[in-house]
Coordinates of C-alpha atoms in Angstrom, one line a residue:
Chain A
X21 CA 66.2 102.9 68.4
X22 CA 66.7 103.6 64.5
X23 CA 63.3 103.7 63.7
X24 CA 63.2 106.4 66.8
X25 CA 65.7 108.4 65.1
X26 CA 64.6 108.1 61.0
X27 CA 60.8 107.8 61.2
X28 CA 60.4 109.5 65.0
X29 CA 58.2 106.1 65.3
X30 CA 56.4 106.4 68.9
X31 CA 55.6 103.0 68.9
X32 CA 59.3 102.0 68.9
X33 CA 59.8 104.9 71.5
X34 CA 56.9 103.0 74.1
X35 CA 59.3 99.7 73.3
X36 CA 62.4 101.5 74.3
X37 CA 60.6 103.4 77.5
X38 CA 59.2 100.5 78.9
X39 CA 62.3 98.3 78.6
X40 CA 64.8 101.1 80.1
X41 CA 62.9 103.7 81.9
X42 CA 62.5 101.3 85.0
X43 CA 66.2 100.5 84.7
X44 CA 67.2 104.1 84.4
X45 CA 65.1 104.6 87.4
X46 CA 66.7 101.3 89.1
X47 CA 70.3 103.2 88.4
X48 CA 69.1 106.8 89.8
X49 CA 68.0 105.3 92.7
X50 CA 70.8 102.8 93.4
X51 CA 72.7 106.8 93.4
X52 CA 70.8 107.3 95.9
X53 CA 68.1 109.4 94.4
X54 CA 64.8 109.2 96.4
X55 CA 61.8 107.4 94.2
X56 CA 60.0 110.5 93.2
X57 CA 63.1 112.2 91.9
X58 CA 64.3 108.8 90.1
X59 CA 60.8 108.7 88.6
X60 CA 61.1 112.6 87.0
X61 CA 64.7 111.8 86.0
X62 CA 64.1 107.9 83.7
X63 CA 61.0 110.1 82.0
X64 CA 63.6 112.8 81.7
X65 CA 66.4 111.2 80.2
X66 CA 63.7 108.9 78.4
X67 CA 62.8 112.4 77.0
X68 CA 66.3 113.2 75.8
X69 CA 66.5 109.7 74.0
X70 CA 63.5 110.8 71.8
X71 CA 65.5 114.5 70.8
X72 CA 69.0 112.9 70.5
X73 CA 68.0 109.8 68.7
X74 CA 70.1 111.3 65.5
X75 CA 73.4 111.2 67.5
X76 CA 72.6 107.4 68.1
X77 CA 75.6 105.4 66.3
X78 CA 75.1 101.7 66.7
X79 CA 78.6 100.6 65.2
X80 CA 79.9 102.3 67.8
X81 CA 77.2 101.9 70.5
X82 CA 75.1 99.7 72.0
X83 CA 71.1 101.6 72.7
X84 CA 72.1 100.3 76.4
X85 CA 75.7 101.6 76.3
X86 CA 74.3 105.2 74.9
X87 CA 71.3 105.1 77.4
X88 CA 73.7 104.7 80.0
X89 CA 75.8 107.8 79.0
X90 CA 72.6 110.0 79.0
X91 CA 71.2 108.7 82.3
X92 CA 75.1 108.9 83.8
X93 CA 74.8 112.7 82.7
X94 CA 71.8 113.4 84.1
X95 CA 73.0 111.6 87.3
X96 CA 75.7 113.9 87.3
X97 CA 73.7 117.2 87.1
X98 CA 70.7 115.3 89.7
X99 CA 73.5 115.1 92.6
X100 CA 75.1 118.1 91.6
X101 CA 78.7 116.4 91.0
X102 CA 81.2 118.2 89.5
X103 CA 81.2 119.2 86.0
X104 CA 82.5 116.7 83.0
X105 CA 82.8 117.8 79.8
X106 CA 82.7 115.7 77.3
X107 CA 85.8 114.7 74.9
X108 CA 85.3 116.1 71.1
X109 CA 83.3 114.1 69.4
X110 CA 84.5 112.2 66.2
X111 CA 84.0 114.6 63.3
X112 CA 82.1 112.0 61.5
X113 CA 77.9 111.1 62.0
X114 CA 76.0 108.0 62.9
X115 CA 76.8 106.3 58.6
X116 CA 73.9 107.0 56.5
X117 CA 73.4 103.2 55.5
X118 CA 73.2 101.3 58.9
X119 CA 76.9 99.2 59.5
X120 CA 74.7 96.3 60.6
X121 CA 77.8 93.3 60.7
X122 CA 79.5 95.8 63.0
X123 CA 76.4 97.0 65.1
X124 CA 75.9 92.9 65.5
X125 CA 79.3 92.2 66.3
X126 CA 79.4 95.5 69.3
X127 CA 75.9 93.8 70.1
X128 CA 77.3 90.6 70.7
X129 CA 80.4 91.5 72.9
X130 CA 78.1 93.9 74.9
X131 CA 76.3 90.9 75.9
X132 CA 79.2 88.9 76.2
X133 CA 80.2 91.7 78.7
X134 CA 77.1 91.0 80.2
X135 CA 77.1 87.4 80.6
X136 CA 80.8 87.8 82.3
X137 CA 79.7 90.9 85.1
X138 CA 76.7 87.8 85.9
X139 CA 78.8 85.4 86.4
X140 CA 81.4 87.4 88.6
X141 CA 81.0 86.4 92.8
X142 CA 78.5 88.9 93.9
X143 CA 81.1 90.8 96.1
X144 CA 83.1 91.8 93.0
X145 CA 79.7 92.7 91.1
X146 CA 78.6 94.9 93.5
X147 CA 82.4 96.7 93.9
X148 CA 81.6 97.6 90.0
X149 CA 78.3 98.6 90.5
X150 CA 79.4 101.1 93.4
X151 CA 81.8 102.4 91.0
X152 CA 79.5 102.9 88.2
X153 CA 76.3 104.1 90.4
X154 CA 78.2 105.0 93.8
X155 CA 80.5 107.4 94.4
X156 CA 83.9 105.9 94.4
X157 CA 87.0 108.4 94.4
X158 CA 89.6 107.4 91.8
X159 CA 91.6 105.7 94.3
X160 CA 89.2 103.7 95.9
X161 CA 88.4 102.9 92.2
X162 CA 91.9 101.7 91.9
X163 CA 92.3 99.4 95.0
X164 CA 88.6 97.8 93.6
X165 CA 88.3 98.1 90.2
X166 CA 91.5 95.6 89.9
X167 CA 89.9 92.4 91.1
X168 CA 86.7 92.6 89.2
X169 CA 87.9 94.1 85.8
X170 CA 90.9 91.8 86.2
X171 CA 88.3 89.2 85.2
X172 CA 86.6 90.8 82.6
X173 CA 89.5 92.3 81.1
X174 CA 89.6 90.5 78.2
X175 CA 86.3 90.9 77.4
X176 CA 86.9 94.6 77.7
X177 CA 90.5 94.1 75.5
X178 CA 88.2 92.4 72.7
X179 CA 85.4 95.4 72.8
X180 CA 88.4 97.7 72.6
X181 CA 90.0 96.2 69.8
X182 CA 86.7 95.9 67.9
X183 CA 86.2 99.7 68.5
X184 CA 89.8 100.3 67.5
X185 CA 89.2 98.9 64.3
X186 CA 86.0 100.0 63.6
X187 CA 87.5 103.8 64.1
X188 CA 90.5 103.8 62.3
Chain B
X28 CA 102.6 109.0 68.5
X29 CA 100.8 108.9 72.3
X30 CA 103.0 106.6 74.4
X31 CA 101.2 107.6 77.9
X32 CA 98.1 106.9 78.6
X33 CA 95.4 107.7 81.1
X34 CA 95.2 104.7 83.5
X35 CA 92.1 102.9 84.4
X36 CA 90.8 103.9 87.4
X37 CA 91.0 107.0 85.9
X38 CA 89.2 106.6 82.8
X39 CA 86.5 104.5 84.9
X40 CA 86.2 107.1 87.1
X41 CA 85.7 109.9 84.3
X42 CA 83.6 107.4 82.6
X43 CA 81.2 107.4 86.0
X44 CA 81.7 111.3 86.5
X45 CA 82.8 111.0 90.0
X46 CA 86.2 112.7 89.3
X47 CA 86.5 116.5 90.3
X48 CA 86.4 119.0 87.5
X49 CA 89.6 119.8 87.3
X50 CA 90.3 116.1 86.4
X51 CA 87.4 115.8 83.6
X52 CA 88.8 118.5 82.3
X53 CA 92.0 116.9 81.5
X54 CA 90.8 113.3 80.7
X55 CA 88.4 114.9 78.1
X56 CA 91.3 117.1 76.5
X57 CA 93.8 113.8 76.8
X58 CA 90.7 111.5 75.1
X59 CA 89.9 114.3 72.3
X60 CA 93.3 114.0 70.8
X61 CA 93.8 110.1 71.8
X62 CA 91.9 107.1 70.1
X63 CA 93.4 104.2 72.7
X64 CA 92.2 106.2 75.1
X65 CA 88.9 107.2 73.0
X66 CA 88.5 103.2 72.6
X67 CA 88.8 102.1 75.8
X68 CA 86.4 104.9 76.9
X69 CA 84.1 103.2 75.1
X70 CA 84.4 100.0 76.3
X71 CA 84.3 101.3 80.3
X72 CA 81.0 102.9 78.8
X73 CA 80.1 99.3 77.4
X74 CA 80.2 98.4 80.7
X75 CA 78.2 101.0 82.2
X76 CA 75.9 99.7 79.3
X77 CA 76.0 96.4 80.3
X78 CA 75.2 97.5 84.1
X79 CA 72.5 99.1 83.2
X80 CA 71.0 96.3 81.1
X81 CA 71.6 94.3 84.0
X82 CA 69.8 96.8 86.6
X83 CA 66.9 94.8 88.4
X84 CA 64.4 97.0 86.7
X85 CA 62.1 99.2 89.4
X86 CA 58.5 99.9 87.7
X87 CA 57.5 103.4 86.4
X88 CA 54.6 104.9 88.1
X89 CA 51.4 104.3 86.2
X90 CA 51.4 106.8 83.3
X91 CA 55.0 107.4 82.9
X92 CA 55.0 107.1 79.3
X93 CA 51.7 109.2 78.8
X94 CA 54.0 111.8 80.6
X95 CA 56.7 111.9 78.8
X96 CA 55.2 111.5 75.4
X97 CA 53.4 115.0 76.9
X98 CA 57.1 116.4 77.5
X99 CA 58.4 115.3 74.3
X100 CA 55.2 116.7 72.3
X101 CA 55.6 119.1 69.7
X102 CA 59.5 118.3 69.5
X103 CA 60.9 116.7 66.5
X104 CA 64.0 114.6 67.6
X105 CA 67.1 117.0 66.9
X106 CA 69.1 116.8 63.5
X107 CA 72.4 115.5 63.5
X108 CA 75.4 118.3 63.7
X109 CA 79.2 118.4 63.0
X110 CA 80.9 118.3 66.4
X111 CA 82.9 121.8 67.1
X112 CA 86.8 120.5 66.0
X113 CA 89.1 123.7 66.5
X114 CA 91.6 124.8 64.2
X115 CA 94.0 125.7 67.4
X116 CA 96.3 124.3 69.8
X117 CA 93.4 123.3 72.5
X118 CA 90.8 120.8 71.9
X119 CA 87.5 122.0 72.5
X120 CA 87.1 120.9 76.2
X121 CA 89.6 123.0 77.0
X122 CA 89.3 125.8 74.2
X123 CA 85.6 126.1 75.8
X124 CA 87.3 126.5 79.7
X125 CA 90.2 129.0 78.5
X126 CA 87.3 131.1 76.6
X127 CA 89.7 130.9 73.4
X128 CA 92.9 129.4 72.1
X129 CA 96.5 130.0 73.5
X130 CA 96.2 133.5 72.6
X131 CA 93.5 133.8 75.4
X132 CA 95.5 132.5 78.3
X133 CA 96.1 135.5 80.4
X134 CA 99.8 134.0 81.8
X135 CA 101.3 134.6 85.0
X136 CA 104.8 134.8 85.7
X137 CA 105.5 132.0 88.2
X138 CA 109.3 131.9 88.2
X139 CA 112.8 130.7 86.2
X140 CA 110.8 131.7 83.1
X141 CA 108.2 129.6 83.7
X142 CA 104.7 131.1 83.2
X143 CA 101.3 129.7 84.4
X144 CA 97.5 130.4 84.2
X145 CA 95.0 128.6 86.8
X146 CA 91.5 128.1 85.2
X147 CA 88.7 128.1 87.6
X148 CA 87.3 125.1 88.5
X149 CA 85.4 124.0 91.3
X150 CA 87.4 123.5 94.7
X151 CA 88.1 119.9 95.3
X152 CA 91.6 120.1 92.4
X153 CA 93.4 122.9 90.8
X154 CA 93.6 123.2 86.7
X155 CA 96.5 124.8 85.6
X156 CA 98.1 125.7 82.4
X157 CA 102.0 126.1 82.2
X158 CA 104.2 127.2 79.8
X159 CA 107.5 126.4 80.1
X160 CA 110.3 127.7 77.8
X161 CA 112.4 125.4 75.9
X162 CA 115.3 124.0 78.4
X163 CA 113.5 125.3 81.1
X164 CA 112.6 123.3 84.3
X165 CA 109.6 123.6 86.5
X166 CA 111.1 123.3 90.5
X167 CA 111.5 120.2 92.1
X168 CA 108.3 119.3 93.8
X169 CA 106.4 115.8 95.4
X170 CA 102.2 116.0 95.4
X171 CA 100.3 115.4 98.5
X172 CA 97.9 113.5 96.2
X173 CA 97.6 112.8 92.3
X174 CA 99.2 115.4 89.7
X175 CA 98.5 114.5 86.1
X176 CA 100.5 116.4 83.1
X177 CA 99.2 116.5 79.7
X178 CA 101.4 118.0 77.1
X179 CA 100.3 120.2 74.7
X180 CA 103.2 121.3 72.7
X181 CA 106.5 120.8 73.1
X182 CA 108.1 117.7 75.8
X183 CA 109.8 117.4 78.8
X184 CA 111.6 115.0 80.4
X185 CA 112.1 114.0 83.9
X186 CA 113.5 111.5 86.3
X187 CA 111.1 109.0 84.9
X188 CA 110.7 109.5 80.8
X189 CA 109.9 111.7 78.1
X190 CA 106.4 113.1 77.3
X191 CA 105.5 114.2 73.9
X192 CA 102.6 116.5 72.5
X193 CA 99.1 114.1 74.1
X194 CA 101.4 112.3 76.7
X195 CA 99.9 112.0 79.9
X196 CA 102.4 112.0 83.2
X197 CA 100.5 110.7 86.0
X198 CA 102.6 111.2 89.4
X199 CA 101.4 109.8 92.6
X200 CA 102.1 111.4 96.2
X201 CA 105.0 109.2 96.2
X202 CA 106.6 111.0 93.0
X203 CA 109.3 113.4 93.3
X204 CA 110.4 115.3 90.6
X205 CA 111.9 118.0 88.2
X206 CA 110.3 118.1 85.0
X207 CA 112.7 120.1 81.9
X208 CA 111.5 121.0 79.3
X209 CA 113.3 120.0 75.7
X210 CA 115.4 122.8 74.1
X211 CA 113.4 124.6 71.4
X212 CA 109.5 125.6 71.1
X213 CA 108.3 126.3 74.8
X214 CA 106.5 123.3 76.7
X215 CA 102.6 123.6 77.1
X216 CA 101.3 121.5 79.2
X217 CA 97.8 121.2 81.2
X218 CA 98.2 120.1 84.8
X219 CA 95.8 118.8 87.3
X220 CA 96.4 118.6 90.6
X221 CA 94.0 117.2 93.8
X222 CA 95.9 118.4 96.2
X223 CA 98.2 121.5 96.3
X224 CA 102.1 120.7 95.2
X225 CA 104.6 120.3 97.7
X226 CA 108.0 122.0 97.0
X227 CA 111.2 120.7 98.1
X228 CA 113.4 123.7 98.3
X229 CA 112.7 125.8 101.5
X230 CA 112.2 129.3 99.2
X231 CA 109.7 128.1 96.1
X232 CA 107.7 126.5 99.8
X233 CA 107.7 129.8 100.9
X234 CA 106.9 131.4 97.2
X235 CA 103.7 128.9 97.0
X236 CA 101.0 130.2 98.7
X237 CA 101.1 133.6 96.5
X238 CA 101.7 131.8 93.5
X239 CA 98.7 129.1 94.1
X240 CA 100.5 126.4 92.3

């Protein structure tokens, strides 16, 4: 992802596409977004990876985490749901000399996070998922989202904390 | 100091954009001057991160890369820029919807002194601003759905607490109840609604449909 956004290394980019373009595509559809459309959309947002690449932080992001917010966008716009502006950003850029204990340590709980949504009962896994890629209002959110993220919450607490810390 | 937060199926929901505008328009005000909020945010988008890493991976059609290398040809990723970060009262999300600062807000008189300004936003909730002068109350009302309050300047209190400049009330259908504002500056606040306001007095009822509260 760095050497996407310093050296605008295409190599790197073919790395990144052919690990999350079929994912992105995999989340489109799982929207409900018919193959084809999925398909323009992953080389879309792939796309906006390459141009954006400078905004990429990773002490406070993970590539997956920030792929996620540009494919959730796109989502957004591709079934025309209604419109989210984005908070102001922090008035401070990705640090010139790479944080790398603190991009290790975000890495690490990200998988951590990971490892946790795997192991969760396949009924709670999927009540996430339709929250993240369905189309949950916020109070069906509320009656779901409390089993599964009561599970994961600490995981969540300790990414929060570590973001808190890292921002203040 | 921010002692009321946005609550988590809330944030989750902003964080998936399936919340209606007038909603996202709120959370991202609330988040912009918040970093609990702004942290947790992140962590709900870990989670999306995660998911996504996690996403049984459907193959790209052949030449998918060849394609986008062709869309992404002749342009040099973008430089890093300073974020927009107002001098005013409103945080850009909302300086961007009002077209301006508080001196923009074309007010309306709704009332006991109490002045309001809807901002469009698409129909499924209503986006309101209200400005409340110090000591003032706004009329006792329940919600037919989910009404959040996000103070800008000023406080009020009501039947449950106090909110502060960045507080967030968030009152359920079950809710009823008569927020007052604090003696001194008026009380800004940002209110969004999903369902229109349900007054309990038989002549603000009557008043509603003209005002659109």
């Amino acid at each position: 992802m760095l050497r996407v956004a310093r050296d605008a290394d295409q190599k790197a980019f073919a790395a990144l596409f052919s690990h999350f373009a079929p994912r992105i595509k995999a989340f489109l559809m799982k929207s409900g977004a018919p193959a084809a459309q999925a398909e323009d959309c992953a080389q879309d947002v792939m796309a906006t990876v390459w141009r954006k690449a400078a905004m990429f932080d990773p002490s406070r992001a993970t590539a997956a985490t920030w792929i996620f917010t540009i494919a959730r966008n796109r989502r957004i716009d591709l079934l025309r749901r209604d419109a989210r502006p984005e908070p102001e950003d922090l008035p401070w850029g990705p640090e010139p000399d790479l944080d790398a204990e603190a991009a290790l340590a975000l890495q690490q709980d990200t998988d951590r996070l990971g490892a946790a949504l795997a192991a969760l009962p396949q009924t709670q896994r999927e009540l996430i998922e339709k929250a993240y890629f369905g189309d949950l209002s916020h109070g069906e959110i509320a009656r779901t989202t409390g089993l599964p993220l009561g599970t994961i919450k600490s995981r969540i607490r300790l990414a929060l904390d570590k973001l808190r810390q890292s921002m203040s | 100091m921010i002692r009321h937060h946005l609550s988590d199926d809330l944030l989750t929901g902003y964080c998936a954009g399936s919340l209606p505008e007038a909603f996202n328009v709120l959370i991202a005000t609330h988040v912009s001057l918040c970093d609990e909020c702004r942290a947790r945010l992140a962590s709900l988008e870990a989670l999306g991160g995660a998911l996504l890493e996690s996403a049984g991976p459907v193959a790209m059609d052949n030449g998918a890369l060849a394609a986008t290398l062709a869309r992404i040809m002749g342009q040099p990723p973008m430089p890093w820029t300073a974020p927009a970060r107002p001098k005013g009262l409103f945080p850009e999300p909302l300086r961007a919807r009002v077209g301006g600062d508080l001196d923009a807000v074309r007010w309306r008189p709704v009332g006991g002194g109490v002045r309001q300004a809807i901002l469009p936003t698409s129909g499924r909730a209503s986006l309101r601003l209200l400005h409340i002068p110090g000591g003032g109350a706004v009329p006792d009302h329940g919600h037919k759905g989910t009404e959040l309050t996000l103070v800008l300047q000023g406080a009020f209190r009501d039947e449950s607490d106090r909110f502060g400049p960045g507080d967030v009330e968030i009152a359920d259908a079950e809710v009823h109840h008569t927020p007052v504002a604090e003696a001194g500056p008026a009380c800004i606040c940002l209110a969004a609604t999903d369902a229109p306001l349900r007054f309990k007095g038989l002549v603000p009822r009557l008043v509603q449909p003209f005002v659109k509260i």
